[in-house]
Amino acid sequence: MTMTTETRKFEAEVAQVLHLVTHSLYSHKEIFLRELISNASDACDKLRFESIAQPELLAGDGELRIDVSWDPAARTVTVRDNGVGMSLDEVVANIGTIASSGTRRFLEAMSAEQKTDARLIGQFGVGFYSAFVVADRVTVLTRRAGAPAGEGVKWESDGKGEYSLEGLDLAERGTTVILHLKAGEDEFLQPWTLKSLITRYSDHVAFPIRMPLEADGKPGEEWETVNAASALWTKPKSEISDEDYQSFYKSLGHDFNDALAWTHNRVEGSQSFTTLLYIPAQPPFELMMGGRDERKGLKLYIKRVFIMDAAEELLPNYLRFVRGVVDADDLPLNVSREILQQNRQLERIKSACVKRVLDLLEKLARDEPEKFATFYKAFGNTLKEGIVEDHANRERIAKLLRFASTKGEGAAQTVSLDDYIGRMAPGQETIWYITADSHAAALGSPQLEAFKAKGIEVLLMSDRIDEWMLGSLSEYAGKKLQNVAKGELPLDEADKQRQEEASKAAEPLLHKLKELLGERVKDVRVSARLTDSPSCLALSDFEMAPHLARLLREAGHDAPESKPTLEINPRHALLQRVEAEGDESKARDLANLLLEQAEITAGAQLPDPAGFVQRMNRVLLG
Ligand code: ADP
Ligand code: MG
């Protein structure tokens, strides 16, 4: 193939990424090496996979490897692999256009987060561009495995909006990336710098990474392998140190921080497989950006051959924070994603993964509460999705949940359902909770008054996901979970009697309020919930909490309109004032304010805020 040099523009979003990369990513610039090695390793994985069906692709060069070298005179660093390589079209598609939605998400994340840290780049599938953090010109020479020597491609760019393409002869398959270092980046010309970066970030890449031995201040003829180059998960646990596990995690997860915990298991039997699963200490950026699509993080190997990223096939959504490796012995090597999705063996592996992760979390909760708290802060809300999604494990997941509580420590989410049950009063059969849109709103709700008076603990839930989750968690350990605002209260006989008497005595007042409020309420009744406040809203079992209805409407969804039931505390001075008030318009103001304050504390939307303010002012001045 002969082709003259052709210049093309980067796609707009790629150009934006490059601009960001070259202008604002200063911290941790050394990350470029990890990213280029990771791409080289992916390319070797891909070739090994393709060669199962087409062994001739490996022809003449069966030992996949990655070579890193430097040239002090030319001021270049070179990363070369003999992996799958790229055709011309692939070069354009993979490094000239948006290869994945990661580019867009990276831009969003970078503009949302003022900090611009090069460490993040690999998490978004735009790692290649990190080359431009240290280089002002990048040259890629590549040839697709199986293509003739004449179909080599040279790609070159200064990262400023354009790149050039040229066809040329390349004797060997694979990809060479040459970084022409910027002024001031000479530290990367030191072989020991490169070597220590490789051992730090890429030690557990499963292919040998080689560097030339230095001779007279220059790369010599002899090469040495500088990484461990083994599939870590295939070793016996006793031979793997914590450091090994951590450094493998970092290269696997493109993370800079240590993992919080991991679980490494081998299952032998009719179907054998190995799992090595990690829980990160902090949410990866992807997860924070709400990226539920295109889940990455769990690599599927079959007999040590990398097959694909199979997070979606092997982990349920609510465990999407888990990173790791599954290596199966008995799956067919030519499996496709479609086959995977229907594969029975895979179902078994998936449930084993879930079990391992839940086991690990239980162990953390029991033995290392501080680590568990770190986990819960980062991923507790993600885990809650499991209550809805994973019926089979609902009880196990519920056991791991932690909540704020009227008997807990402030807003901290530390109380488990088992803690709650352990403190229940004799005869108490219900786990009580309240939902609101903030901790303060939950804690300050008038609905809690009767519970406080009786010393009954109430779980305080204020995460957006709680209300949704609770829809699928009506029972735990044989105890009913119930919202304090809904249904019947835990009244004893004496309470009930008192309640009936109070209702009877308040009949004229209830009648008056119903008249005054008219269409605004479904009913007015005497509350058993209140001791200090004058009024609150009561919900029937199937009614949506008012704060949730408001959130839904704010998000542009339909929420059922339902008239509130007002509960009152007839002993409160305000109620006595309504009863005594002879002036009808004054009494109407008071009645409406009683309803409106109940709506406000329940987090509902006031139907007529201006009317509320006018009423309040009339009462304040009157
Ligand atoms: P990611 O690796 O997450 O896909 P990158 O920005 O690091 O994102 O790389 C973009 C794409 O460029 C890769 O997906 C791959 O298709 C291609 N690529 C990069 N480096 C190589 C390489 N050494 N060999 C073959 N293809 C490569
Ligand atoms: Mg990459």
mmCIF file of C-alpha atoms in Angstrom, residues 161-298:
data_model
loop_
_atom_site.group_PDB
_atom_site.id
_atom_site.type_symbol
_atom_site.label_atom_id
_atom_site.label_comp_id
_atom_site.label_asym_id
_atom_site.label_seq_id
_atom_site.Cartn_x
_atom_site.Cartn_y
_atom_site.Cartn_z
ATOM 1 C CA GLY A 161 -6.165 19.425 16.932
ATOM 2 C CA GLU A 162 -4.691 17.565 13.984
ATOM 3 C CA TYR A 163 -2.945 14.319 13.258
ATOM 4 C CA SER A 164 -1.197 12.948 10.212
ATOM 5 C CA LEU A 165 -1.551 9.511 8.661
ATOM 6 C CA GLU A 166 0.863 7.769 6.382
ATOM 7 C CA GLY A 167 1.130 4.248 5.006
ATOM 8 C CA LEU A 168 4.474 2.515 5.277
ATOM 9 C CA ASP A 169 6.168 -0.856 5.377
ATOM 10 C CA LEU A 170 6.529 -2.368 8.813
ATOM 11 C CA ALA A 171 8.406 -5.615 9.155
ATOM 12 C CA GLU A 172 6.718 -6.660 12.384
ATOM 13 C CA ARG A 173 3.141 -6.714 13.620
ATOM 14 C CA GLY A 174 2.103 -4.773 16.705
ATOM 15 C CA THR A 175 2.334 -1.198 17.858
ATOM 16 C CA THR A 176 5.169 1.161 18.693
ATOM 17 C CA VAL A 177 4.363 4.393 20.517
ATOM 18 C CA ILE A 178 7.149 6.979 20.485
ATOM 19 C CA LEU A 179 6.925 9.933 22.863
ATOM 20 C CA HIS A 180 8.958 13.002 21.973
ATOM 21 C CA LEU A 181 9.349 14.438 25.437
ATOM 22 C CA LYS A 182 8.516 18.037 26.244
ATOM 23 C CA ALA A 183 11.281 20.243 27.555
ATOM 24 C CA GLY A 184 11.654 19.635 31.282
ATOM 25 C CA GLU A 185 10.518 16.006 31.180
ATOM 26 C CA ASP A 186 14.022 14.556 31.045
ATOM 27 C CA GLU A 187 13.502 12.494 34.205
ATOM 28 C CA PHE A 188 11.732 9.968 31.982
ATOM 29 C CA LEU A 189 14.970 9.461 30.078
ATOM 30 C CA GLN A 190 16.466 7.848 33.190
ATOM 31 C CA PRO A 191 16.202 4.068 32.874
ATOM 32 C CA TRP A 192 15.835 3.636 36.646
ATOM 33 C CA THR A 193 12.886 6.049 36.652
ATOM 34 C CA LEU A 194 11.181 4.044 33.939
ATOM 35 C CA LYS A 195 12.013 0.801 35.667
ATOM 36 C CA SER A 196 10.695 1.875 39.030
ATOM 37 C CA LEU A 197 7.494 3.145 37.424
ATOM 38 C CA ILE A 198 7.033 -0.221 35.764
ATOM 39 C CA THR A 199 7.523 -2.151 38.978
ATOM 40 C CA ARG A 200 5.274 0.278 40.812
ATOM 41 C CA TYR A 201 2.356 0.364 38.390
ATOM 42 C CA SER A 202 2.695 -2.512 35.984
ATOM 43 C CA ASP A 203 4.400 -5.301 37.871
ATOM 44 C CA HIS A 204 1.475 -7.654 37.469
ATOM 45 C CA VAL A 205 0.811 -7.123 33.818
ATOM 46 C CA ALA A 206 0.675 -10.733 32.673
ATOM 47 C CA PHE A 207 3.151 -10.284 29.787
ATOM 48 C CA PRO A 208 6.870 -9.705 30.179
ATOM 49 C CA ILE A 209 7.804 -6.035 30.113
ATOM 50 C CA ARG A 210 11.408 -5.756 28.968
ATOM 51 C CA MET A 211 13.940 -2.947 29.096
ATOM 52 C CA PRO A 212 17.426 -2.801 27.564
ATOM 53 C CA LEU A 213 20.284 -2.983 30.019
ATOM 54 C CA GLU A 214 22.168 0.290 30.112
ATOM 55 C CA ALA A 215 25.603 0.408 28.442
ATOM 56 C CA ASP A 216 27.659 3.617 28.390
ATOM 57 C CA GLY A 217 24.653 5.716 29.364
ATOM 58 C CA LYS A 218 22.685 4.322 26.440
ATOM 59 C CA PRO A 219 20.316 1.412 25.944
ATOM 60 C CA GLY A 220 22.484 -1.639 25.274
ATOM 61 C CA GLU A 221 21.876 -4.744 23.187
ATOM 62 C CA GLU A 222 20.813 -6.979 26.048
ATOM 63 C CA TRP A 223 17.243 -6.964 27.393
ATOM 64 C CA GLU A 224 15.919 -7.878 30.833
ATOM 65 C CA THR A 225 12.387 -8.517 32.012
ATOM 66 C CA VAL A 226 11.517 -5.977 34.693
ATOM 67 C CA ASN A 227 8.068 -7.056 35.882
ATOM 68 C CA ALA A 228 6.732 -10.136 37.648
ATOM 69 C CA ALA A 229 4.850 -11.055 34.455
ATOM 70 C CA SER A 230 2.623 -13.693 35.919
ATOM 71 C CA ALA A 231 -1.076 -14.090 36.286
ATOM 72 C CA LEU A 232 -1.193 -13.309 40.007
ATOM 73 C CA TRP A 233 -4.511 -15.015 40.617
ATOM 74 C CA THR A 234 -3.161 -18.385 39.498
ATOM 75 C CA LYS A 235 -0.625 -18.530 42.307
ATOM 76 C CA PRO A 236 -1.451 -20.118 45.644
ATOM 77 C CA LYS A 237 -2.601 -17.561 48.195
ATOM 78 C CA SER A 238 0.283 -18.427 50.481
ATOM 79 C CA GLU A 239 2.730 -17.170 47.868
ATOM 80 C CA ILE A 240 1.073 -13.801 47.399
ATOM 81 C CA SER A 241 1.871 -10.904 49.714
ATOM 82 C CA ASP A 242 -0.535 -8.077 50.510
ATOM 83 C CA GLU A 243 1.708 -5.817 48.488
ATOM 84 C CA ASP A 244 1.360 -8.086 45.480
ATOM 85 C CA TYR A 245 -2.396 -8.015 45.829
ATOM 86 C CA GLN A 246 -2.424 -4.232 46.124
ATOM 87 C CA SER A 247 -0.177 -3.592 43.182
ATOM 88 C CA PHE A 248 -2.183 -5.967 41.024
ATOM 89 C CA TYR A 249 -5.320 -4.116 42.056
ATOM 90 C CA LYS A 250 -3.865 -0.783 41.054
ATOM 91 C CA SER A 251 -2.972 -1.842 37.566
ATOM 92 C CA LEU A 252 -6.258 -3.662 37.167
ATOM 93 C CA GLY A 253 -8.454 -0.872 38.461
ATOM 94 C CA HIS A 254 -6.460 2.086 37.108
ATOM 95 C CA ASP A 255 -6.558 3.202 40.732
ATOM 96 C CA PHE A 256 -3.877 5.017 42.646
ATOM 97 C CA ASN A 257 -5.171 4.097 46.056
ATOM 98 C CA ASP A 258 -4.943 0.771 47.808
ATOM 99 C CA ALA A 259 -7.965 -1.472 47.645
ATOM 100 C CA LEU A 260 -9.953 -1.683 50.848
ATOM 101 C CA ALA A 261 -10.230 -5.466 50.837
ATOM 102 C CA TRP A 262 -10.155 -8.475 48.549
ATOM 103 C CA THR A 263 -11.188 -12.086 48.355
ATOM 104 C CA HIS A 264 -9.307 -14.699 46.383
ATOM 105 C CA ASN A 265 -10.806 -18.136 45.874
ATOM 106 C CA ARG A 266 -10.456 -21.235 43.836
ATOM 107 C CA VAL A 267 -13.395 -23.541 43.259
ATOM 108 C CA GLU A 268 -12.555 -27.083 42.183
ATOM 109 C CA GLY A 269 -15.072 -29.570 40.955
ATOM 110 C CA SER A 270 -17.229 -30.366 37.987
ATOM 111 C CA GLN A 271 -16.637 -26.757 37.098
ATOM 112 C CA SER A 272 -13.442 -25.106 38.269
ATOM 113 C CA PHE A 273 -12.741 -21.421 38.415
ATOM 114 C CA THR A 274 -10.760 -18.787 40.274
ATOM 115 C CA THR A 275 -12.064 -15.450 41.459
ATOM 116 C CA LEU A 276 -10.028 -12.518 42.749
ATOM 117 C CA LEU A 277 -12.352 -9.693 43.714
ATOM 118 C CA TYR A 278 -11.508 -6.300 45.182
ATOM 119 C CA ILE A 279 -13.452 -3.600 46.931
ATOM 120 C CA PRO A 280 -11.986 -0.156 46.217
ATOM 121 C CA ALA A 281 -11.585 2.302 49.069
ATOM 122 C CA GLN A 282 -13.124 5.144 47.109
ATOM 123 C CA PRO A 283 -15.719 5.219 44.415
ATOM 124 C CA PRO A 284 -14.058 5.215 41.008
ATOM 125 C CA PHE A 285 -14.901 8.388 39.170
ATOM 126 C CA GLU A 286 -17.140 6.507 36.799
ATOM 127 C CA LEU A 287 -19.392 5.404 39.594
ATOM 128 C CA MET A 288 -19.608 8.874 41.059
ATOM 129 C CA MET A 289 -20.660 10.229 37.726
ATOM 130 C CA GLY A 290 -23.530 7.777 37.807
ATOM 131 C CA GLY A 291 -22.186 5.802 34.882
ATOM 132 C CA ARG A 292 -24.428 2.794 35.003
ATOM 133 C CA ASP A 293 -23.876 2.025 31.369
ATOM 134 C CA GLU A 294 -20.803 0.314 29.973
ATOM 135 C CA ARG A 295 -19.705 -1.277 33.195
ATOM 136 C CA LYS A 296 -16.098 -2.235 33.425
ATOM 137 C CA GLY A 297 -13.932 -3.693 36.084
ATOM 138 C CA LEU A 298 -14.303 -7.457 36.031
#
